[in-house]
Short mmCIF file of C-alpha atoms (C1' of nucleotides) in Angstrom, two decimals:
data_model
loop_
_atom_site.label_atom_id
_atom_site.label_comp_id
_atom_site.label_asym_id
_atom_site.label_seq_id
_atom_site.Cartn_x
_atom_site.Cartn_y
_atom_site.Cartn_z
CA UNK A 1 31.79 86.47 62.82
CA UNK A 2 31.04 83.37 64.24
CA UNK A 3 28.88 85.00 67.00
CA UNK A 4 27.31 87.16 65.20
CA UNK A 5 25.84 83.99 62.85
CA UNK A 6 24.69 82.16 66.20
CA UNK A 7 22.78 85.22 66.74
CA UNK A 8 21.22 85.86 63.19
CA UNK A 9 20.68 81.82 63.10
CA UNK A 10 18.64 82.60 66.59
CA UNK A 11 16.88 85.30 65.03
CA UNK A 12 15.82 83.71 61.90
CA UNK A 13 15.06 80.33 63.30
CA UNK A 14 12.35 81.97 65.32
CA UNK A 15 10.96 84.41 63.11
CA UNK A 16 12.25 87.86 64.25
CA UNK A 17 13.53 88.53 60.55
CA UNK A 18 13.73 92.30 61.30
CA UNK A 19 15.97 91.76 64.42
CA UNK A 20 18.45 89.15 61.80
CA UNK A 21 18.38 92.13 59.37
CA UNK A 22 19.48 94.51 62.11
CA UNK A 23 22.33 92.20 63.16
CA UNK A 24 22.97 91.12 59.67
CA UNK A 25 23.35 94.94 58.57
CA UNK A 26 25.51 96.52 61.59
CA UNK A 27 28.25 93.13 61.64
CA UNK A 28 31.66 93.82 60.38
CA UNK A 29 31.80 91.40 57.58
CA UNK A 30 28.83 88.84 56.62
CA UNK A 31 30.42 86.02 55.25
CA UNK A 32 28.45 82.87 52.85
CA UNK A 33 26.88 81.53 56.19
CA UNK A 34 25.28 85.03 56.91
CA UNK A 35 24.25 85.71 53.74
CA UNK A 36 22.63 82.07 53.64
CA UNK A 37 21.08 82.46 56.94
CA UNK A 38 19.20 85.33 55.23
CA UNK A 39 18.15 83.41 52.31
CA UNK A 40 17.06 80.47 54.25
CA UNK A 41 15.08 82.53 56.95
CA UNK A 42 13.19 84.54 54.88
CA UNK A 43 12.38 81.23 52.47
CA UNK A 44 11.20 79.62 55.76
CA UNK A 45 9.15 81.79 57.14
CA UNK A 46 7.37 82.85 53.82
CA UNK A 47 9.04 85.83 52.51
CA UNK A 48 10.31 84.43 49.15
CA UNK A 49 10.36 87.26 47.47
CA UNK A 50 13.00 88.52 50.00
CA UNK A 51 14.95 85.89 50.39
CA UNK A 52 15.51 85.94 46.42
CA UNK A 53 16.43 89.15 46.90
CA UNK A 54 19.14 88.66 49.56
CA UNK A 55 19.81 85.54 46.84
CA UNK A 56 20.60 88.07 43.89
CA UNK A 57 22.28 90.79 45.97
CA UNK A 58 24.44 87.52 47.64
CA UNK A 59 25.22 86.89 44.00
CA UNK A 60 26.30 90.23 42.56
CA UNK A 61 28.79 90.89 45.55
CA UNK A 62 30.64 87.96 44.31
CA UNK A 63 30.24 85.88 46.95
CA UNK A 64 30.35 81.88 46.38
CA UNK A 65 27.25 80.28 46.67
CA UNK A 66 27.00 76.88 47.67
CA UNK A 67 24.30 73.76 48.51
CA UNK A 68 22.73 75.76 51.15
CA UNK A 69 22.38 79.18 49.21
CA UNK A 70 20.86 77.17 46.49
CA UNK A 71 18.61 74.58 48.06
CA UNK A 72 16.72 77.68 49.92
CA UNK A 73 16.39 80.09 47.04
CA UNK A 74 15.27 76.66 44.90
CA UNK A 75 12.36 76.88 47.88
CA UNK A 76 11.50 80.36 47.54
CA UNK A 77 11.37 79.85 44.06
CA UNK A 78 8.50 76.90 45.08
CA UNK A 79 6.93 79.19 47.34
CA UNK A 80 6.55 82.03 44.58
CA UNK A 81 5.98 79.59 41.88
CA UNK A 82 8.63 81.04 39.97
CA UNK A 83 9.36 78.51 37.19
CA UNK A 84 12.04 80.74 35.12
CA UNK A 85 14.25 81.90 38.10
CA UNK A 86 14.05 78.29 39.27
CA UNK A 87 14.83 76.72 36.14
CA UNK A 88 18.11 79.42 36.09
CA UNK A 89 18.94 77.93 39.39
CA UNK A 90 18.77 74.88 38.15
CA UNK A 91 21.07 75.55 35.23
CA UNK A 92 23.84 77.15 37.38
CA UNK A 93 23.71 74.13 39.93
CA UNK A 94 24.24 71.68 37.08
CA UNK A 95 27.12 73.67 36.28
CA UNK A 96 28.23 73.61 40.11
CA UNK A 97 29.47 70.91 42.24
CA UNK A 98 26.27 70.97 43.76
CA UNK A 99 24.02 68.42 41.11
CA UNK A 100 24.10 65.18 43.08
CA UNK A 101 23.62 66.77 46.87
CA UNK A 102 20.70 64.87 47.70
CA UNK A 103 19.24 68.14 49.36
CA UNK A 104 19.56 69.86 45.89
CA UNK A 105 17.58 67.38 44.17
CA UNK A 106 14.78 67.25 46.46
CA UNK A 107 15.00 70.90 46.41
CA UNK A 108 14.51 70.80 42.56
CA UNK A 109 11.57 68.38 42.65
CA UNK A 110 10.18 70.39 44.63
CA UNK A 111 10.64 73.62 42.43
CA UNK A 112 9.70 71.58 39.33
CA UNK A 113 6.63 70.09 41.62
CA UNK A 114 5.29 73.05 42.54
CA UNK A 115 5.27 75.03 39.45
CA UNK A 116 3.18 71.97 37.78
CA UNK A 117 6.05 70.70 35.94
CA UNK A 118 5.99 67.35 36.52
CA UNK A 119 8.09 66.20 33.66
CA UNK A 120 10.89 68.20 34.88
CA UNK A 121 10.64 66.64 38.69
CA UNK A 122 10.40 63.29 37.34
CA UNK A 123 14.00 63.93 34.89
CA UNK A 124 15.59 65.24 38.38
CA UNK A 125 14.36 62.25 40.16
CA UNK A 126 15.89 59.81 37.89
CA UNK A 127 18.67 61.73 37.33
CA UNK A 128 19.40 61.53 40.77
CA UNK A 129 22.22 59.15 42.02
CA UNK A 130 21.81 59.66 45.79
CA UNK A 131 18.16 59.92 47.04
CA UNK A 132 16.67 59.68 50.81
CA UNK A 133 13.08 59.71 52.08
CA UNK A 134 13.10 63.48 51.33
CA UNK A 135 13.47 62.61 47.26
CA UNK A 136 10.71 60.10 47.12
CA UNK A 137 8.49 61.93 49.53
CA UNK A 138 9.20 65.06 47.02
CA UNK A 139 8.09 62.79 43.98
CA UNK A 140 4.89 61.33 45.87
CA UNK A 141 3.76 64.87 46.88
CA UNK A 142 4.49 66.02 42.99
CA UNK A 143 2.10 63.39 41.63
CA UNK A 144 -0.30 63.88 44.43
CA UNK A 145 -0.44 67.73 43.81
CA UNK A 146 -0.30 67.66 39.99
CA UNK A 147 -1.60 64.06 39.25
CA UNK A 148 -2.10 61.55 37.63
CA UNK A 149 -2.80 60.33 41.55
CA UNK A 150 -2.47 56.90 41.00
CA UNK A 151 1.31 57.54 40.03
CA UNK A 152 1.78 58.50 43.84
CA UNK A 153 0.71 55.30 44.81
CA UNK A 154 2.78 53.63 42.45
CA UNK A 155 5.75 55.53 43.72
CA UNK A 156 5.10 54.43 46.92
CA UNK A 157 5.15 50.93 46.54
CA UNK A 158 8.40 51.15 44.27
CA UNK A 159 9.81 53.38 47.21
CA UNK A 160 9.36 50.65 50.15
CA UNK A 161 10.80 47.84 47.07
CA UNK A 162 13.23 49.78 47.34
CA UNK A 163 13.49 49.66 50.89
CA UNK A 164 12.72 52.95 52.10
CA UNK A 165 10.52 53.03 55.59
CA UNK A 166 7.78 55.42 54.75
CA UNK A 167 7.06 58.77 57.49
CA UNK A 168 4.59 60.74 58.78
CA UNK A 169 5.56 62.78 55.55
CA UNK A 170 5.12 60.12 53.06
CA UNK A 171 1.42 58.90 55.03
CA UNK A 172 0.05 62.41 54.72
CA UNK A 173 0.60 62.69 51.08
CA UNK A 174 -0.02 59.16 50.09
CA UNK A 175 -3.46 59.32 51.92
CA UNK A 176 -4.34 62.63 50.21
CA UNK A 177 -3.72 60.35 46.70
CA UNK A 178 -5.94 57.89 48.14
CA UNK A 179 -8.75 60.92 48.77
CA UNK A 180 -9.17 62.28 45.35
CA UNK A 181 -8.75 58.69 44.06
CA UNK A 182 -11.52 57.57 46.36
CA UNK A 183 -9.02 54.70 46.44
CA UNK A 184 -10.35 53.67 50.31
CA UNK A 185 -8.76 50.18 50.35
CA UNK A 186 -5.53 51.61 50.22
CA UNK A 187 -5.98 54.59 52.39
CA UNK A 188 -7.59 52.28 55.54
CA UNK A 189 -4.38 50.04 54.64
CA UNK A 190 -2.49 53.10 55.78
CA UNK A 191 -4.76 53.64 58.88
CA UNK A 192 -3.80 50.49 60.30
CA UNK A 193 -0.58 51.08 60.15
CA UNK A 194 -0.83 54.55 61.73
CA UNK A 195 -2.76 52.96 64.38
CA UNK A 196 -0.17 50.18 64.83
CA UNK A 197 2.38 52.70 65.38
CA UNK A 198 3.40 54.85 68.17
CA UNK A 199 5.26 57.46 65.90
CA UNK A 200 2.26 57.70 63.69
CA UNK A 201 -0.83 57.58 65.94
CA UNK A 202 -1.00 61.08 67.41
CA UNK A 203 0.06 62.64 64.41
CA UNK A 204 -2.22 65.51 63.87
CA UNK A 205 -1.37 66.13 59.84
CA UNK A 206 -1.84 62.53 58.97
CA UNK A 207 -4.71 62.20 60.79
CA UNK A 208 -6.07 65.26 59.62
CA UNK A 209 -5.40 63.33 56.11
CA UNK A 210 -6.79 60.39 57.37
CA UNK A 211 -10.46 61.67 58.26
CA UNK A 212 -10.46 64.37 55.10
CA UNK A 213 -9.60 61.11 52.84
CA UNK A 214 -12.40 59.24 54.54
CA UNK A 215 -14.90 62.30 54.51
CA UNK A 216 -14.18 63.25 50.98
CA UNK A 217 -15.25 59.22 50.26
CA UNK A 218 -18.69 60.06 51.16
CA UNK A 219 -17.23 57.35 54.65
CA UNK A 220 -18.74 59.74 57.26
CA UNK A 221 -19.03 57.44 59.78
CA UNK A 222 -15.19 56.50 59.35
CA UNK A 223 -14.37 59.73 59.41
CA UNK A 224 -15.64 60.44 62.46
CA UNK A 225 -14.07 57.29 63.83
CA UNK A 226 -10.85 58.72 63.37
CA UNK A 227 -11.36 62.51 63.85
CA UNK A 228 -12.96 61.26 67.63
CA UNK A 229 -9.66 59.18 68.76
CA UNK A 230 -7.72 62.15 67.73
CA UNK A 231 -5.38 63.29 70.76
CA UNK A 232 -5.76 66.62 69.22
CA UNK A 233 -7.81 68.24 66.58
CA UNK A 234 -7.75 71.70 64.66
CA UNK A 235 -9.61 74.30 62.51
CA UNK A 236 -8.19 71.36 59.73
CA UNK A 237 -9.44 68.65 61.30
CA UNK A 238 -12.72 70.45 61.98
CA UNK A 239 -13.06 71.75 58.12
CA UNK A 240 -13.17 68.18 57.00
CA UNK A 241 -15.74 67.21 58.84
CA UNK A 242 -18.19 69.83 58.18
CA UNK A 243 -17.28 69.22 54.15
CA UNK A 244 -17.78 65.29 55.13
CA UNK A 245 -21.21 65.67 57.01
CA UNK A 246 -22.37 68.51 53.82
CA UNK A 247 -21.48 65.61 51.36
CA UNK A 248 -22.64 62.28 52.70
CA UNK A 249 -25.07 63.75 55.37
CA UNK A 250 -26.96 66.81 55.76
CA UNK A 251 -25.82 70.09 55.64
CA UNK A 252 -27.96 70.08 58.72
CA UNK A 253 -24.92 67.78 60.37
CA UNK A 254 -22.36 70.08 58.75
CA UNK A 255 -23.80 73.07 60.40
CA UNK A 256 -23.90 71.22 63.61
CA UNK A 257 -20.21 70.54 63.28
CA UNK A 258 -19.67 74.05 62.69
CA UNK A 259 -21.53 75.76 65.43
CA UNK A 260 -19.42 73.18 67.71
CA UNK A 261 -15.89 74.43 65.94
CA UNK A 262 -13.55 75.97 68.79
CA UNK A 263 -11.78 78.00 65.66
CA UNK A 264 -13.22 79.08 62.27
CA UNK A 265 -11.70 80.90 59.75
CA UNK A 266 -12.10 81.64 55.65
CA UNK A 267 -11.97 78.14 54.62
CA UNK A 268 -14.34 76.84 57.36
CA UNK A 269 -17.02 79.21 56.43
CA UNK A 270 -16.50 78.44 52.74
CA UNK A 271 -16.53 74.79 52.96
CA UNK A 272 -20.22 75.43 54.91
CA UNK A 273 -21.73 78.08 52.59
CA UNK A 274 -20.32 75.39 50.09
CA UNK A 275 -22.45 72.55 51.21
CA UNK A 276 -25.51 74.97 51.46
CA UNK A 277 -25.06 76.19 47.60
CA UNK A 278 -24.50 72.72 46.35
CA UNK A 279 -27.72 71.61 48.43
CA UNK A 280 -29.45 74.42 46.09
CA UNK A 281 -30.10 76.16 49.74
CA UNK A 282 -29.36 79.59 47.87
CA UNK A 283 -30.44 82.16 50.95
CA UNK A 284 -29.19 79.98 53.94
CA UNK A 285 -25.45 79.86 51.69
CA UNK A 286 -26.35 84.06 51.22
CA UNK A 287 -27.48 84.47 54.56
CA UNK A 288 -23.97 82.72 56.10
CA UNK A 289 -22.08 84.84 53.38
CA UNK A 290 -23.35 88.16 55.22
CA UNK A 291 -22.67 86.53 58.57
CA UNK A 292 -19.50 85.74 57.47
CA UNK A 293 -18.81 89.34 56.27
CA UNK A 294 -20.53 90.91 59.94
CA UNK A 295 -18.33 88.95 61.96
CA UNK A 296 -15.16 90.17 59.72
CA UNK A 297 -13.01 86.66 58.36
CA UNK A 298 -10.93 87.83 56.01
CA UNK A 299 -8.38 85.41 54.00
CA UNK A 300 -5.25 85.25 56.02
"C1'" C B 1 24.28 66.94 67.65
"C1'" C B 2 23.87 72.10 67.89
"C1'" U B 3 26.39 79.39 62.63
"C1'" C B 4 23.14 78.28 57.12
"C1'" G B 5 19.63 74.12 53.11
"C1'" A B 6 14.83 70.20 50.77
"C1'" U B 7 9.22 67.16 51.39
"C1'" U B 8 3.07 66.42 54.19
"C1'" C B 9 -3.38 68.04 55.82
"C1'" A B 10 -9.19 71.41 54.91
"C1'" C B 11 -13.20 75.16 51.31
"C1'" G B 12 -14.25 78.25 47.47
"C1'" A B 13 -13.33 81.84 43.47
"C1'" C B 14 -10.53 83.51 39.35
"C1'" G B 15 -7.22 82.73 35.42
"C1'" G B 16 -5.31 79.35 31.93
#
RNA sequence: CCUCGAUUCACGACGG
């Protein structure tokens, strides 16, 4: 049994879920680690809807479930936005041993977080009697995504009173506050410390952050400051800069960007055709829309 | 430390 959950763990870990079911199916006797493998790498890699299944069916063969089982269906739950199955997990882990695994109560916020209840993810936060860097980060994230913004900056600040060192994690999200807050004080106070630091400086999500928080601030020129000492640079990176240049350009600069962009997909398109219909440029935003639809980008 | 678990980045539309 033992073997056979190396190999599944193999399996899932890199995305061949069929292969895990095959194993998973023909073994002997699946035991709690198999059947969380299961839940956990179909949660991973997207296929919530599955791994709630394998959750339920886990369930009604009697098998115990435990931290692990819960904290991954808690995340497919997230992933499906699935606010009454998740608030039934919730109720069966307060009845478990399970409340006050730190794991379970970021897994919660999360839940809570990403179905827009942000009530709920605070009472889990402050109910909790263990957290790490995963519970704040979980709160920060829930007030960046759901607002009030400013909250995630207070958060923060309590968080390193609390003396918590903040991570690449924490940056990303407290930067993205800082964007729809236009709050750029704060946000270039987190640039110099990314630039100060050799864990945070190649980062390419917090830099990514970094330049869409400057370029959504109408800071073009900043923006570009930090998008061209990148190490490395994607269709993300990329995106924000053509929304930054349509902004607090030209869309004459955006499309520039654009033609230069080494990928493109849905969102880079939109975020051009964008700047062209809020420039009142009706047929050039029309006449990208049919490009767009020649050259086949679908939504992935 | 190695069989299983939680958190981060770009555009638009729709629904509420």
């Amino acid at each position: 049994t033992f073997t056979w959950n190396s190999m599944i763990s193999a399996f899932t870990k890199s995305g061949f879920l069929d292969v895990a079911v095959g194993l998973f199916n023909s073994m002997p006797e699946p035991d709690q680690c198999s059947w969380n493998s299961m839940v956990s790498g179909f949660a991973q890699h997207d296929h919530f809807f599955e791994a709630l299944e394998f959750f339920v069916k886990m369930h009604r063969e009697d098998f115990i479930l435990n931290e692990y089982t819960f904290a991954s269906a808690l995340s497919a739950c997230a992933g499906l936005i699935d606010l009454k199955i998740g608030t039934q997990i919730h109720s069966s882990v307060s009845k478990s041993p399970f409340l006050s695994d730190v794991y379970m109560g970021s897994a919660l916020i999360d839940m809570y977080s990403k179905c827009g209840s942000v009530f709920s993810a605070q009472k889990v936060f402050d109910g909790m009697t263990k957290r790490n860097l995963v519970s704040w980060n979980s709160l920060i994230t829930c007030y960046e995504q759901n607002g009030p913004a400013n909250e995630a900056l207070r958060i923060f600040l309590r968080m390193m009173e609390c003396g918590f060192e903040p991570d690449e994690v924490t940056l990303a999200s407290v930067v993205s506050a800082c964007a729809s807050l236009s709050a750029i004080a704060e946000g270039s106070q987190i640039y110099v410390r990314v630039i100060k630091s050799d864990k945070f400086r190649d980062d390419l999500v917090l830099g990514n952050a970094l330049v869409d928080m400057y370029a959504k601030c109408g800071r073009i020129k900043e923006a570009r400051w930090v998008f061209d000492r990148m190490p490395i640079r994607n269709v993300v990176s990329e995106t924000s800069m053509v929304s930054g240049y349509a902004k607090a350009a030209s869309v004459k600069a955006a499309r520039l960007m654009f033609t230069k962009m080494t990928d493109r997909n849905v969102v880079s398109w939109n975020a051009l055709i964008a700047g062209y219909a809020q420039n009142g440029e009706n047929e050039e935003a029309l006449g990208l829309f049919r490009q767009l639809k020649r050259e086949s980008v679908w939504p992935t």
